[in-house]
Short mmCIF file of N, CA and C in Angstrom, two decimals:
data_model
loop_
_atom_site.label_atom_id
_atom_site.label_comp_id
_atom_site.label_asym_id
_atom_site.label_seq_id
_atom_site.Cartn_x
_atom_site.Cartn_y
_atom_site.Cartn_z
N MET A 1 89.76 104.35 124.83
CA MET A 1 88.65 104.40 123.88
C MET A 1 87.83 105.69 124.04
N ASP A 2 88.51 106.75 124.47
CA ASP A 2 87.83 108.03 124.67
C ASP A 2 87.25 108.59 123.38
N ARG A 3 88.01 108.50 122.30
CA ARG A 3 87.52 109.06 121.03
C ARG A 3 86.35 108.23 120.49
N PHE A 4 86.42 106.92 120.69
CA PHE A 4 85.30 106.05 120.29
C PHE A 4 84.03 106.48 121.02
N ASN A 5 84.14 106.71 122.31
CA ASN A 5 82.98 107.14 123.09
C ASN A 5 82.48 108.51 122.65
N LYS A 6 83.38 109.37 122.20
CA LYS A 6 82.95 110.67 121.66
C LYS A 6 82.10 110.48 120.40
N ILE A 7 82.48 109.50 119.59
CA ILE A 7 81.68 109.21 118.39
C ILE A 7 80.26 108.81 118.79
N LEU A 8 80.17 107.93 119.77
CA LEU A 8 78.84 107.47 120.22
C LEU A 8 77.95 108.61 120.68
N LEU A 9 78.56 109.66 121.21
CA LEU A 9 77.80 110.81 121.72
C LEU A 9 77.68 111.95 120.71
N HIS A 10 78.35 111.83 119.59
CA HIS A 10 78.37 112.89 118.59
C HIS A 10 76.96 113.12 118.03
N HIS A 11 76.56 114.37 117.96
CA HIS A 11 75.19 114.69 117.51
C HIS A 11 74.91 114.19 116.09
N ASN A 12 75.88 114.29 115.17
CA ASN A 12 75.64 113.79 113.81
C ASN A 12 75.49 112.28 113.80
N PHE A 13 76.35 111.59 114.53
CA PHE A 13 76.26 110.12 114.59
C PHE A 13 74.89 109.69 115.09
N LYS A 14 74.43 110.31 116.17
CA LYS A 14 73.11 109.96 116.72
C LYS A 14 71.99 110.29 115.74
N GLU A 15 72.12 111.40 115.04
CA GLU A 15 71.11 111.77 114.04
C GLU A 15 71.08 110.79 112.88
N TYR A 16 72.25 110.37 112.40
CA TYR A 16 72.29 109.41 111.29
C TYR A 16 71.69 108.07 111.71
N LEU A 17 71.97 107.63 112.93
CA LEU A 17 71.37 106.39 113.43
C LEU A 17 69.85 106.51 113.50
N ARG A 18 69.38 107.68 113.93
CA ARG A 18 67.93 107.90 114.01
C ARG A 18 67.30 107.82 112.61
N ARG A 19 67.95 108.44 111.63
CA ARG A 19 67.43 108.42 110.26
C ARG A 19 67.38 106.99 109.71
N ILE A 20 68.44 106.24 109.95
CA ILE A 20 68.49 104.85 109.49
C ILE A 20 67.37 104.05 110.14
N ALA A 21 67.23 104.19 111.46
CA ALA A 21 66.20 103.44 112.19
C ALA A 21 64.80 103.76 111.65
N THR A 22 64.54 105.02 111.36
CA THR A 22 63.24 105.42 110.82
C THR A 22 62.99 104.78 109.45
N LEU A 23 64.02 104.81 108.60
CA LEU A 23 63.87 104.27 107.24
C LEU A 23 63.85 102.74 107.21
N GLU A 24 64.37 102.11 108.25
CA GLU A 24 64.39 100.64 108.30
C GLU A 24 63.33 100.06 109.24
N GLU A 25 62.43 100.89 109.68
CA GLU A 25 61.42 100.46 110.65
C GLU A 25 60.67 99.21 110.20
N THR A 26 60.33 99.12 108.95
CA THR A 26 59.57 97.96 108.45
C THR A 26 60.44 96.99 107.64
N ARG A 27 61.72 97.19 107.66
CA ARG A 27 62.64 96.33 106.91
C ARG A 27 62.61 94.91 107.46
N VAL A 28 62.47 93.91 106.57
CA VAL A 28 62.45 92.51 107.01
C VAL A 28 63.84 91.88 106.99
N PHE A 29 64.79 92.58 106.38
CA PHE A 29 66.16 92.08 106.31
C PHE A 29 66.97 92.63 107.48
N CYS A 30 68.23 92.27 107.52
CA CYS A 30 69.13 92.76 108.57
C CYS A 30 69.07 94.28 108.65
N LYS A 31 69.10 94.78 109.86
CA LYS A 31 69.06 96.23 110.06
C LYS A 31 70.47 96.74 110.33
N HIS A 32 70.63 98.03 110.20
CA HIS A 32 71.92 98.69 110.38
C HIS A 32 71.83 99.54 111.65
N GLU A 33 72.11 98.88 112.74
CA GLU A 33 71.98 99.49 114.07
C GLU A 33 73.20 99.14 114.91
N MET A 34 73.21 99.60 116.14
CA MET A 34 74.38 99.42 117.01
C MET A 34 74.76 97.96 117.20
N THR A 35 73.81 97.06 117.26
CA THR A 35 74.14 95.64 117.41
C THR A 35 75.01 95.18 116.25
N HIS A 36 74.64 95.52 115.05
CA HIS A 36 75.43 95.16 113.87
C HIS A 36 76.80 95.83 113.93
N PHE A 37 76.85 97.11 114.23
CA PHE A 37 78.12 97.83 114.26
C PHE A 37 79.08 97.22 115.27
N LEU A 38 78.58 96.88 116.44
CA LEU A 38 79.44 96.30 117.48
C LEU A 38 79.83 94.86 117.14
N ASP A 39 78.95 94.12 116.51
CA ASP A 39 79.33 92.78 116.03
C ASP A 39 80.48 92.88 115.03
N VAL A 40 80.39 93.82 114.11
CA VAL A 40 81.45 94.03 113.13
C VAL A 40 82.74 94.39 113.86
N ALA A 41 82.66 95.28 114.84
CA ALA A 41 83.85 95.70 115.58
C ALA A 41 84.52 94.52 116.28
N ARG A 42 83.74 93.71 116.93
CA ARG A 42 84.31 92.58 117.68
C ARG A 42 84.93 91.55 116.73
N ILE A 43 84.26 91.25 115.65
CA ILE A 43 84.81 90.29 114.68
C ILE A 43 86.07 90.86 114.03
N CYS A 44 86.03 92.13 113.68
CA CYS A 44 87.18 92.78 113.08
C CYS A 44 88.37 92.74 114.05
N TYR A 45 88.12 92.97 115.31
CA TYR A 45 89.20 92.94 116.30
C TYR A 45 89.78 91.53 116.41
N ILE A 46 88.94 90.52 116.36
CA ILE A 46 89.42 89.13 116.38
C ILE A 46 90.28 88.86 115.14
N LEU A 47 89.84 89.30 113.97
CA LEU A 47 90.63 89.12 112.75
C LEU A 47 91.99 89.82 112.88
N ASN A 48 91.98 90.99 113.48
CA ASN A 48 93.21 91.73 113.73
C ASN A 48 94.17 90.92 114.61
N LEU A 49 93.65 90.34 115.67
CA LEU A 49 94.48 89.54 116.58
C LEU A 49 94.97 88.27 115.89
N GLU A 50 94.08 87.58 115.20
CA GLU A 50 94.46 86.33 114.54
C GLU A 50 95.53 86.54 113.47
N ASN A 51 95.47 87.69 112.81
CA ASN A 51 96.42 87.98 111.74
C ASN A 51 97.63 88.79 112.21
N LYS A 52 97.68 89.05 113.52
CA LYS A 52 98.79 89.81 114.10
C LYS A 52 99.04 91.12 113.34
N ALA A 53 97.97 91.82 113.01
CA ALA A 53 98.05 93.05 112.23
C ALA A 53 98.38 94.27 113.09
N ASN A 54 98.20 94.16 114.38
CA ASN A 54 98.54 95.24 115.32
C ASN A 54 97.82 96.55 115.04
N LEU A 55 96.58 96.46 114.57
CA LEU A 55 95.77 97.67 114.42
C LEU A 55 95.28 98.11 115.79
N ASP A 56 95.19 99.39 115.96
CA ASP A 56 94.71 99.96 117.22
C ASP A 56 93.22 99.63 117.42
N LYS A 57 92.88 99.18 118.60
CA LYS A 57 91.50 98.79 118.89
C LYS A 57 90.52 99.94 118.66
N GLU A 58 90.91 101.14 119.05
CA GLU A 58 90.02 102.28 118.90
C GLU A 58 89.77 102.60 117.42
N ILE A 59 90.78 102.41 116.58
CA ILE A 59 90.63 102.62 115.13
C ILE A 59 89.63 101.60 114.57
N ILE A 60 89.78 100.35 114.98
CA ILE A 60 88.87 99.28 114.53
C ILE A 60 87.44 99.59 114.94
N TYR A 61 87.23 99.96 116.19
CA TYR A 61 85.89 100.22 116.68
C TYR A 61 85.29 101.47 116.02
N ALA A 62 86.09 102.50 115.83
CA ALA A 62 85.59 103.72 115.17
C ALA A 62 85.14 103.39 113.75
N CYS A 63 85.97 102.67 113.02
CA CYS A 63 85.63 102.30 111.64
C CYS A 63 84.36 101.45 111.60
N SER A 64 84.27 100.52 112.52
CA SER A 64 83.14 99.58 112.53
C SER A 64 81.81 100.26 112.81
N ILE A 65 81.79 101.23 113.70
CA ILE A 65 80.50 101.87 114.01
C ILE A 65 80.13 102.94 112.99
N LEU A 66 81.10 103.32 112.16
CA LEU A 66 80.81 104.34 111.14
C LEU A 66 80.61 103.77 109.74
N HIS A 67 80.89 102.48 109.54
CA HIS A 67 80.92 101.95 108.17
C HIS A 67 79.57 101.98 107.44
N ASP A 68 78.47 102.00 108.14
CA ASP A 68 77.14 102.00 107.50
C ASP A 68 76.32 103.26 107.79
N ILE A 69 76.92 104.30 108.33
CA ILE A 69 76.11 105.47 108.72
C ILE A 69 75.49 106.21 107.54
N GLY A 70 75.94 105.90 106.34
CA GLY A 70 75.37 106.54 105.16
C GLY A 70 74.20 105.78 104.56
N ARG A 71 73.72 104.76 105.24
CA ARG A 71 72.58 103.97 104.73
C ARG A 71 71.38 104.84 104.41
N TRP A 72 71.11 105.82 105.25
CA TRP A 72 69.95 106.68 105.01
C TRP A 72 70.10 107.45 103.69
N LYS A 73 71.32 107.82 103.32
CA LYS A 73 71.52 108.51 102.04
C LYS A 73 71.27 107.56 100.87
N GLU A 74 71.62 106.29 101.04
CA GLU A 74 71.35 105.31 99.99
C GLU A 74 69.84 105.17 99.81
N TYR A 75 69.11 105.11 100.91
CA TYR A 75 67.66 104.96 100.84
C TYR A 75 67.00 106.21 100.24
N GLN A 76 67.44 107.39 100.66
CA GLN A 76 66.78 108.62 100.23
C GLN A 76 67.30 109.20 98.92
N GLU A 77 68.60 109.02 98.65
CA GLU A 77 69.20 109.70 97.51
C GLU A 77 69.82 108.75 96.48
N GLY A 78 69.85 107.44 96.79
CA GLY A 78 70.41 106.48 95.86
C GLY A 78 71.93 106.46 95.81
N ILE A 79 72.58 107.09 96.77
CA ILE A 79 74.05 107.13 96.84
C ILE A 79 74.53 105.84 97.50
N ASP A 80 75.52 105.18 96.92
CA ASP A 80 76.10 103.97 97.53
C ASP A 80 76.46 104.29 98.98
N HIS A 81 76.00 103.47 99.90
CA HIS A 81 76.18 103.79 101.31
C HIS A 81 77.64 103.75 101.77
N ALA A 82 78.49 103.00 101.07
CA ALA A 82 79.92 103.00 101.43
C ALA A 82 80.53 104.37 101.15
N ILE A 83 80.19 104.95 100.02
CA ILE A 83 80.69 106.28 99.66
C ILE A 83 80.08 107.34 100.58
N ALA A 84 78.77 107.24 100.80
CA ALA A 84 78.10 108.20 101.69
C ALA A 84 78.66 108.11 103.12
N SER A 85 78.88 106.90 103.60
CA SER A 85 79.39 106.71 104.96
C SER A 85 80.79 107.30 105.10
N LYS A 86 81.61 107.11 104.08
CA LYS A 86 82.97 107.66 104.08
C LYS A 86 82.92 109.18 104.25
N GLY A 87 82.07 109.83 103.51
CA GLY A 87 81.95 111.28 103.60
C GLY A 87 81.39 111.75 104.94
N LEU A 88 80.38 111.07 105.43
CA LEU A 88 79.77 111.46 106.71
C LEU A 88 80.72 111.21 107.89
N ALA A 89 81.54 110.20 107.79
CA ALA A 89 82.47 109.86 108.88
C ALA A 89 83.56 110.91 109.05
N LEU A 90 83.93 111.56 107.98
CA LEU A 90 85.06 112.50 107.99
C LEU A 90 84.93 113.56 109.08
N ASP A 91 83.83 114.29 109.11
CA ASP A 91 83.65 115.35 110.10
C ASP A 91 83.53 114.80 111.52
N ILE A 92 82.87 113.67 111.65
CA ILE A 92 82.75 113.06 112.98
C ILE A 92 84.13 112.71 113.52
N LEU A 93 84.95 112.08 112.69
CA LEU A 93 86.30 111.69 113.12
C LEU A 93 87.14 112.91 113.48
N LYS A 94 87.05 113.97 112.69
CA LYS A 94 87.78 115.21 113.01
C LYS A 94 87.33 115.76 114.35
N ASP A 95 86.01 115.84 114.53
CA ASP A 95 85.46 116.39 115.78
C ASP A 95 85.86 115.56 117.00
N CYS A 96 86.10 114.28 116.80
CA CYS A 96 86.39 113.38 117.93
C CYS A 96 87.88 113.18 118.18
N GLY A 97 88.73 113.93 117.46
CA GLY A 97 90.14 113.95 117.78
C GLY A 97 91.04 112.98 117.04
N PHE A 98 90.57 112.39 115.95
CA PHE A 98 91.42 111.50 115.17
C PHE A 98 92.32 112.35 114.28
N ASP A 99 93.57 111.91 114.09
CA ASP A 99 94.49 112.68 113.25
C ASP A 99 94.30 112.32 111.77
N GLN A 100 94.96 113.06 110.90
CA GLN A 100 94.76 112.90 109.46
C GLN A 100 95.11 111.50 108.97
N ARG A 101 96.17 110.91 109.49
CA ARG A 101 96.55 109.55 109.08
C ARG A 101 95.47 108.55 109.47
N GLU A 102 94.96 108.67 110.69
CA GLU A 102 93.90 107.77 111.18
C GLU A 102 92.62 107.96 110.38
N ILE A 103 92.28 109.21 110.09
CA ILE A 103 91.07 109.50 109.33
C ILE A 103 91.15 108.90 107.94
N LYS A 104 92.30 109.03 107.29
CA LYS A 104 92.47 108.45 105.96
C LYS A 104 92.33 106.93 106.01
N LEU A 105 92.98 106.28 106.98
CA LEU A 105 92.90 104.83 107.13
C LEU A 105 91.45 104.37 107.33
N ILE A 106 90.74 105.04 108.24
CA ILE A 106 89.37 104.68 108.55
C ILE A 106 88.45 104.95 107.35
N CYS A 107 88.57 106.13 106.76
CA CYS A 107 87.69 106.48 105.63
C CYS A 107 87.94 105.61 104.41
N ASP A 108 89.21 105.27 104.15
CA ASP A 108 89.49 104.35 103.04
C ASP A 108 88.85 102.99 103.29
N ALA A 109 88.93 102.50 104.53
CA ALA A 109 88.32 101.20 104.86
C ALA A 109 86.80 101.27 104.73
N ILE A 110 86.19 102.34 105.19
CA ILE A 110 84.74 102.51 105.06
C ILE A 110 84.35 102.52 103.58
N GLY A 111 85.09 103.25 102.78
CA GLY A 111 84.78 103.35 101.35
C GLY A 111 84.93 102.05 100.60
N HIS A 112 85.74 101.13 101.14
CA HIS A 112 85.97 99.83 100.49
C HIS A 112 85.28 98.65 101.20
N HIS A 113 84.43 98.94 102.17
CA HIS A 113 83.89 97.82 102.97
C HIS A 113 82.94 96.91 102.19
N ARG A 114 82.58 97.27 100.99
CA ARG A 114 81.73 96.41 100.16
C ARG A 114 82.52 95.75 99.04
N THR A 115 83.82 96.02 98.99
CA THR A 115 84.69 95.52 97.93
C THR A 115 85.37 94.24 98.36
N GLU A 116 85.30 93.21 97.54
CA GLU A 116 85.84 91.90 97.90
C GLU A 116 87.36 91.82 97.83
N SER A 117 87.98 92.58 96.94
CA SER A 117 89.43 92.48 96.78
C SER A 117 90.06 93.86 96.62
N ASN A 118 91.38 93.88 96.47
CA ASN A 118 92.15 95.12 96.29
C ASN A 118 91.95 96.11 97.43
N HIS A 119 92.03 95.62 98.64
CA HIS A 119 91.86 96.48 99.81
C HIS A 119 93.12 97.31 100.05
N PRO A 120 92.95 98.58 100.38
CA PRO A 120 94.11 99.45 100.61
C PRO A 120 94.84 99.20 101.93
N SER A 121 94.23 98.41 102.83
CA SER A 121 94.84 98.17 104.14
C SER A 121 94.26 96.91 104.77
N ASN A 122 94.91 96.44 105.82
CA ASN A 122 94.36 95.33 106.60
C ASN A 122 93.01 95.71 107.18
N LEU A 123 92.90 96.95 107.65
CA LEU A 123 91.63 97.40 108.23
C LEU A 123 90.50 97.26 107.21
N SER A 124 90.75 97.67 106.00
CA SER A 124 89.74 97.58 104.95
C SER A 124 89.30 96.14 104.72
N GLU A 125 90.26 95.24 104.60
CA GLU A 125 89.94 93.83 104.40
C GLU A 125 89.19 93.26 105.59
N PHE A 126 89.62 93.59 106.80
CA PHE A 126 88.99 93.05 108.00
C PHE A 126 87.56 93.58 108.16
N ILE A 127 87.33 94.85 107.85
CA ILE A 127 85.97 95.40 107.94
C ILE A 127 85.06 94.70 106.93
N TYR A 128 85.57 94.50 105.72
CA TYR A 128 84.79 93.78 104.71
C TYR A 128 84.40 92.39 105.23
N ARG A 129 85.38 91.64 105.71
CA ARG A 129 85.12 90.28 106.17
C ARG A 129 84.22 90.27 107.40
N ALA A 130 84.47 91.16 108.35
CA ALA A 130 83.67 91.21 109.57
C ALA A 130 82.22 91.57 109.26
N ASP A 131 82.01 92.46 108.31
CA ASP A 131 80.66 92.85 107.91
C ASP A 131 79.90 91.64 107.39
N LYS A 132 80.55 90.82 106.58
CA LYS A 132 79.91 89.60 106.05
C LYS A 132 79.68 88.57 107.16
N LEU A 133 80.68 88.37 108.01
CA LEU A 133 80.59 87.35 109.05
C LEU A 133 79.60 87.71 110.17
N SER A 134 79.27 88.99 110.28
CA SER A 134 78.42 89.43 111.39
C SER A 134 76.95 89.09 111.21
N ARG A 135 76.58 88.71 110.00
CA ARG A 135 75.16 88.47 109.72
C ARG A 135 74.81 86.99 109.88
N PRO A 136 73.76 86.70 110.66
CA PRO A 136 73.33 85.30 110.87
C PRO A 136 72.41 84.81 109.76
N CYS A 137 72.92 84.80 108.55
CA CYS A 137 72.10 84.48 107.37
C CYS A 137 71.44 83.10 107.45
N ASN A 138 72.13 82.14 108.00
CA ASN A 138 71.58 80.77 108.05
C ASN A 138 70.30 80.67 108.87
N SER A 139 70.09 81.60 109.77
CA SER A 139 68.88 81.54 110.60
C SER A 139 67.89 82.66 110.26
N CYS A 140 68.08 83.30 109.13
CA CYS A 140 67.22 84.41 108.74
C CYS A 140 65.92 83.91 108.10
N ASN A 141 64.81 84.48 108.51
CA ASN A 141 63.51 84.13 107.94
C ASN A 141 63.27 84.74 106.56
N SER A 142 64.11 85.69 106.17
CA SER A 142 63.92 86.38 104.89
C SER A 142 65.01 86.05 103.88
N ILE A 143 65.79 85.02 104.14
CA ILE A 143 66.93 84.71 103.27
C ILE A 143 66.52 84.44 101.83
N ASP A 144 65.33 83.87 101.63
CA ASP A 144 64.88 83.57 100.26
C ASP A 144 64.58 84.84 99.45
N LYS A 145 64.41 85.98 100.12
CA LYS A 145 64.14 87.25 99.44
C LYS A 145 65.36 88.16 99.40
N CYS A 146 66.42 87.76 100.08
CA CYS A 146 67.61 88.60 100.23
C CYS A 146 68.43 88.60 98.94
N ASN A 147 68.98 89.76 98.60
CA ASN A 147 69.79 89.87 97.39
C ASN A 147 71.29 89.77 97.68
N ARG A 148 71.66 89.40 98.90
CA ARG A 148 73.08 89.28 99.24
C ARG A 148 73.74 88.10 98.53
N PHE A 149 72.95 87.12 98.14
CA PHE A 149 73.52 85.90 97.56
C PHE A 149 72.88 85.65 96.21
N GLU A 150 73.63 85.96 95.18
CA GLU A 150 73.11 85.91 93.81
C GLU A 150 72.77 84.50 93.34
N ASN A 151 73.50 83.50 93.79
CA ASN A 151 73.28 82.14 93.29
C ASN A 151 72.20 81.38 94.04
N GLY A 152 71.60 81.98 95.07
CA GLY A 152 70.52 81.35 95.80
C GLY A 152 70.96 80.32 96.82
N GLU A 153 72.25 80.07 96.92
CA GLU A 153 72.74 79.08 97.89
C GLU A 153 72.71 79.69 99.29
N ILE A 154 72.38 78.87 100.25
CA ILE A 154 72.45 79.32 101.63
C ILE A 154 73.92 79.48 102.00
N PRO A 155 74.30 80.61 102.53
CA PRO A 155 75.72 80.88 102.78
C PRO A 155 76.29 80.02 103.91
N THR A 156 77.58 79.81 103.84
CA THR A 156 78.30 79.15 104.90
C THR A 156 79.26 80.15 105.51
N ILE A 157 79.73 79.87 106.69
CA ILE A 157 80.69 80.74 107.34
C ILE A 157 82.09 80.32 106.95
N ASN A 158 82.80 81.19 106.28
CA ASN A 158 84.18 80.93 105.87
C ASN A 158 85.09 81.95 106.54
N TYR A 159 85.95 81.46 107.37
CA TYR A 159 86.87 82.37 108.08
C TYR A 159 88.19 82.46 107.37
#
């Protein structure tokens, strides 16, 4: 997991996390921080094992910690954070030693992590599902104000 650890230390990654934290300081909803990223990674890895997909653990973890790094661009510039995150992840992945095939797999999954269907890979589908499963919506104090659920029903966990 050497390349994963390089991401954690990458100056751009740390700067993007700082920007997100500043912009979400007063946010009452789920925040986009390392706890969320690692929850997504762990759930995604479990989905990988359960489905016998044989995805590399380091690829899963890299994708998971980068999938929301464009949140600050969504807040400041109105750019969909999946698209922004995909673009921001590209240089970080290159700098940390991922090859072109791995970068394409990871960036495609990041770009589709908000899409419910038509995933280009198992990684994309697993990141989407893990992102949803990682949130403790049933115990959230702000669920009545959250726009994640259009029909107003309290969500259930569906694996």
